[in-house]
Amino acid sequence: MGEMRKIADAEVITPGMPAYPARLKELPDFPKTLYCIGNVKLLESGGVSIVGSRKTNAYGRGAAVRFAGSIAEAGVTVVSGMARGIDTCAHRGALDVCGDTVAVLGCGVDVCYPAENAELKWEIEAKGLIVSEYPPGRKPERYHFPQRNRIISGLSELTLVIQAGNASGALITAELAAGQGREVCAVPGNVDNVYCVGSNKLIQEGACAVLNPGDVLELLGVGVMSGRKAEEVLGNSEMNVYRALEEHGELTLDQLCEVLDRPVSHVAGIVSVMEMKGVVFSGMGKIFIAKV
């Protein structure tokens, strides 16, 4: 069976070892070696891969942080590639709620690419997992990234695309996930925005459209917080919002402010925290209680 050994502070895992993830063994071109820094137990956690374009805007970045935070807070590992843009925001969203995250690199695990993510990489090493099939010291090459994408999707039960352009590498990850028999989802975007062309096209071609983190958790069979559980964990202000939604049904932010007789700045902050907790979600301009 063999035991894990270390090369340049990286743990080395091969298919004959118990730590090698069973999901990757299902791939016809599974990696023959994994180099890891961090919590190798996360390899078997069966997470959600969140991917998207390097070039993005505030809408995409905000969605990535919000979706990743809620998914991670529900106990699901967030997997991504530590690239600029959506990947970075996905890892950050998971870390911000003290959730689990795995970064699959297109270079050696001791190499930081892009360089500006040095602090993020260090934090993932300490709290999550950095993994690569390339040995320590290997510099990033263009062809490495499409190849590493099969590991991102292969480690995950579901791949979520947030804001991908027409030529985004995230579309490769989505195609690989579909070929691996995994669920593929996408967050809809502005039809006139070039950053959303690829992700919208995925939905047109049959990917599941998700409007909030609760949709993703529902696909995974993970319950979101509501009812009695909400009462156990919500503060007084949050419970006031929750009860208002229970009584009146879905409300716009302005309607909710009117019901509570509180300013928008106050209520919006409370709703944002509740969304991160998975108690409510917003869509179509309204705020809803999340489904169980």
Tab-separated table of C-alpha atoms in Angstrom, residues 31-165:
chain	number	residue	atom	x	y	z
A	31	PRO	CA	-2.945	11.673	-12.022
A	32	LYS	CA	-0.263	9.149	-11.086
A	33	THR	CA	1.083	11.369	-8.318
A	34	LEU	CA	-0.418	14.065	-6.110
A	35	TYR	CA	1.776	16.533	-4.228
A	36	CYS	CA	-0.023	18.093	-1.284
A	37	ILE	CA	0.489	20.771	1.342
A	38	GLY	CA	-2.166	20.996	4.037
A	39	ASN	CA	-5.016	18.763	5.148
A	40	VAL	CA	-4.927	15.739	2.821
A	41	LYS	CA	-8.192	14.451	4.323
A	42	LEU	CA	-9.963	17.057	2.203
A	43	LEU	CA	-9.148	14.992	-0.900
A	44	GLU	CA	-11.981	12.648	0.029
A	45	SER	CA	-14.471	15.281	1.151
A	46	GLY	CA	-16.385	15.434	-2.143
A	47	GLY	CA	-16.747	19.152	-2.607
A	48	VAL	CA	-18.125	21.685	-5.050
A	49	SER	CA	-15.773	23.159	-7.627
A	50	ILE	CA	-16.385	26.856	-8.212
A	51	VAL	CA	-14.738	28.201	-11.347
A	52	GLY	CA	-14.981	31.163	-13.685
A	53	SER	CA	-13.056	33.708	-15.687
A	54	ARG	CA	-9.910	35.486	-14.615
A	55	LYS	CA	-11.419	38.668	-16.032
A	56	THR	CA	-14.544	39.478	-14.071
A	57	ASN	CA	-16.533	42.310	-12.523
A	58	ALA	CA	-18.065	43.169	-9.166
A	59	TYR	CA	-21.160	41.045	-9.870
A	60	GLY	CA	-19.103	37.917	-10.518
A	61	ARG	CA	-16.694	38.477	-7.654
A	62	GLY	CA	-19.521	39.102	-5.208
A	63	ALA	CA	-21.417	36.021	-6.360
A	64	ALA	CA	-18.308	33.845	-6.009
A	65	VAL	CA	-17.655	35.013	-2.445
A	66	ARG	CA	-21.308	34.627	-1.458
A	67	PHE	CA	-21.869	31.197	-3.020
A	68	ALA	CA	-18.566	29.824	-1.727
A	69	GLY	CA	-19.194	31.175	1.760
A	70	SER	CA	-22.646	29.644	2.070
A	71	ILE	CA	-21.546	26.330	0.560
A	72	ALA	CA	-18.513	26.096	2.839
A	73	GLU	CA	-20.537	27.121	5.885
A	74	ALA	CA	-22.859	24.188	5.151
A	75	GLY	CA	-19.843	21.888	5.572
A	76	VAL	CA	-19.084	21.353	1.873
A	77	THR	CA	-15.506	21.757	0.623
A	78	VAL	CA	-14.942	24.433	-2.032
A	79	VAL	CA	-12.497	23.365	-4.772
A	80	SER	CA	-10.948	25.782	-7.256
A	81	GLY	CA	-7.717	26.635	-9.053
A	82	MET	CA	-6.387	29.729	-7.218
A	83	ALA	CA	-6.349	31.714	-10.475
A	84	ARG	CA	-7.160	35.401	-10.630
A	85	GLY	CA	-10.803	36.388	-10.624
A	86	ILE	CA	-13.536	33.907	-9.697
A	87	ASP	CA	-11.154	31.236	-8.352
A	88	THR	CA	-9.548	33.647	-5.909
A	89	CYS	CA	-12.947	34.908	-4.727
A	90	ALA	CA	-14.219	31.339	-4.234
A	91	HIS	CA	-11.293	30.411	-1.988
A	92	ARG	CA	-11.649	33.687	-0.109
A	93	GLY	CA	-15.374	33.150	0.439
A	94	ALA	CA	-14.738	29.735	1.973
A	95	LEU	CA	-11.891	30.933	4.176
A	96	ASP	CA	-13.876	33.934	5.411
A	97	VAL	CA	-16.392	31.596	7.069
A	98	CYS	CA	-13.662	29.223	8.332
A	99	GLY	CA	-14.741	26.610	5.785
A	100	ASP	CA	-12.697	24.018	3.909
A	101	THR	CA	-11.143	24.777	0.538
A	102	VAL	CA	-8.821	22.962	-1.882
A	103	ALA	CA	-6.665	24.738	-4.470
A	104	VAL	CA	-5.497	22.663	-7.452
A	105	LEU	CA	-2.456	24.276	-9.066
A	106	GLY	CA	-1.039	24.210	-12.573
A	107	CYS	CA	2.492	24.344	-11.169
A	108	GLY	CA	4.417	22.856	-8.251
A	109	VAL	CA	2.827	23.245	-4.837
A	110	ASP	CA	5.787	25.334	-3.692
A	111	VAL	CA	5.284	27.816	-6.542
A	112	CYS	CA	2.778	30.661	-6.158
A	113	TYR	CA	0.943	31.576	-9.339
A	114	PRO	CA	-0.247	34.238	-9.696
A	115	ALA	CA	2.339	35.899	-7.468
A	116	GLU	CA	-0.183	38.302	-5.910
A	117	ASN	CA	-1.933	35.331	-4.292
A	118	ALA	CA	0.982	34.585	-1.962
A	119	GLU	CA	-0.998	35.443	1.163
A	120	LEU	CA	-4.018	33.466	-0.048
A	121	LYS	CA	-1.823	30.443	-0.802
A	122	TRP	CA	-0.276	30.583	2.651
A	123	GLU	CA	-3.719	30.724	4.244
A	124	ILE	CA	-4.964	27.748	2.207
A	125	GLU	CA	-1.871	25.763	3.187
A	126	ALA	CA	-2.603	26.479	6.851
A	127	LYS	CA	-6.382	25.945	6.795
A	128	GLY	CA	-7.145	23.902	3.691
A	129	LEU	CA	-5.189	22.017	1.031
A	130	ILE	CA	-2.897	22.861	-1.881
A	131	VAL	CA	-2.568	20.028	-4.414
A	132	SER	CA	-0.872	19.490	-7.784
A	133	GLU	CA	0.177	16.631	-10.020
A	134	TYR	CA	3.333	18.575	-10.892
A	135	PRO	CA	6.443	18.103	-8.714
A	136	PRO	CA	7.734	20.911	-6.495
A	137	GLY	CA	9.680	23.511	-8.409
A	138	ARG	CA	7.715	23.062	-11.650
A	139	LYS	CA	6.871	26.436	-13.136
A	140	PRO	CA	3.406	27.140	-14.603
A	141	GLU	CA	2.986	26.404	-18.302
A	142	ARG	CA	-0.008	27.251	-20.494
A	143	TYR	CA	-0.830	23.590	-21.164
A	144	HIS	CA	-0.775	22.728	-17.440
A	145	PHE	CA	-4.030	24.549	-16.716
A	146	PRO	CA	-6.451	22.667	-18.997
A	147	GLN	CA	-4.852	19.478	-17.682
A	148	ARG	CA	-5.256	20.407	-14.025
A	149	ASN	CA	-8.932	21.229	-14.637
A	150	ARG	CA	-9.800	17.519	-14.758
A	151	ILE	CA	-8.573	17.268	-11.151
A	152	ILE	CA	-10.691	20.229	-10.048
A	153	SER	CA	-13.846	18.658	-11.488
A	154	GLY	CA	-12.747	15.134	-10.571
A	155	LEU	CA	-12.484	15.935	-6.858
A	156	SER	CA	-15.979	17.440	-6.827
A	157	GLU	CA	-19.523	16.175	-6.846
A	158	LEU	CA	-20.699	19.289	-8.634
A	159	THR	CA	-19.076	22.034	-10.709
A	160	LEU	CA	-20.456	25.564	-10.469
A	161	VAL	CA	-19.502	28.118	-13.123
A	162	ILE	CA	-19.782	31.769	-12.159
A	163	GLN	CA	-19.264	34.379	-14.858
A	164	ALA	CA	-17.285	32.749	-17.664
A	165	GLY	CA	-16.457	34.399	-20.976
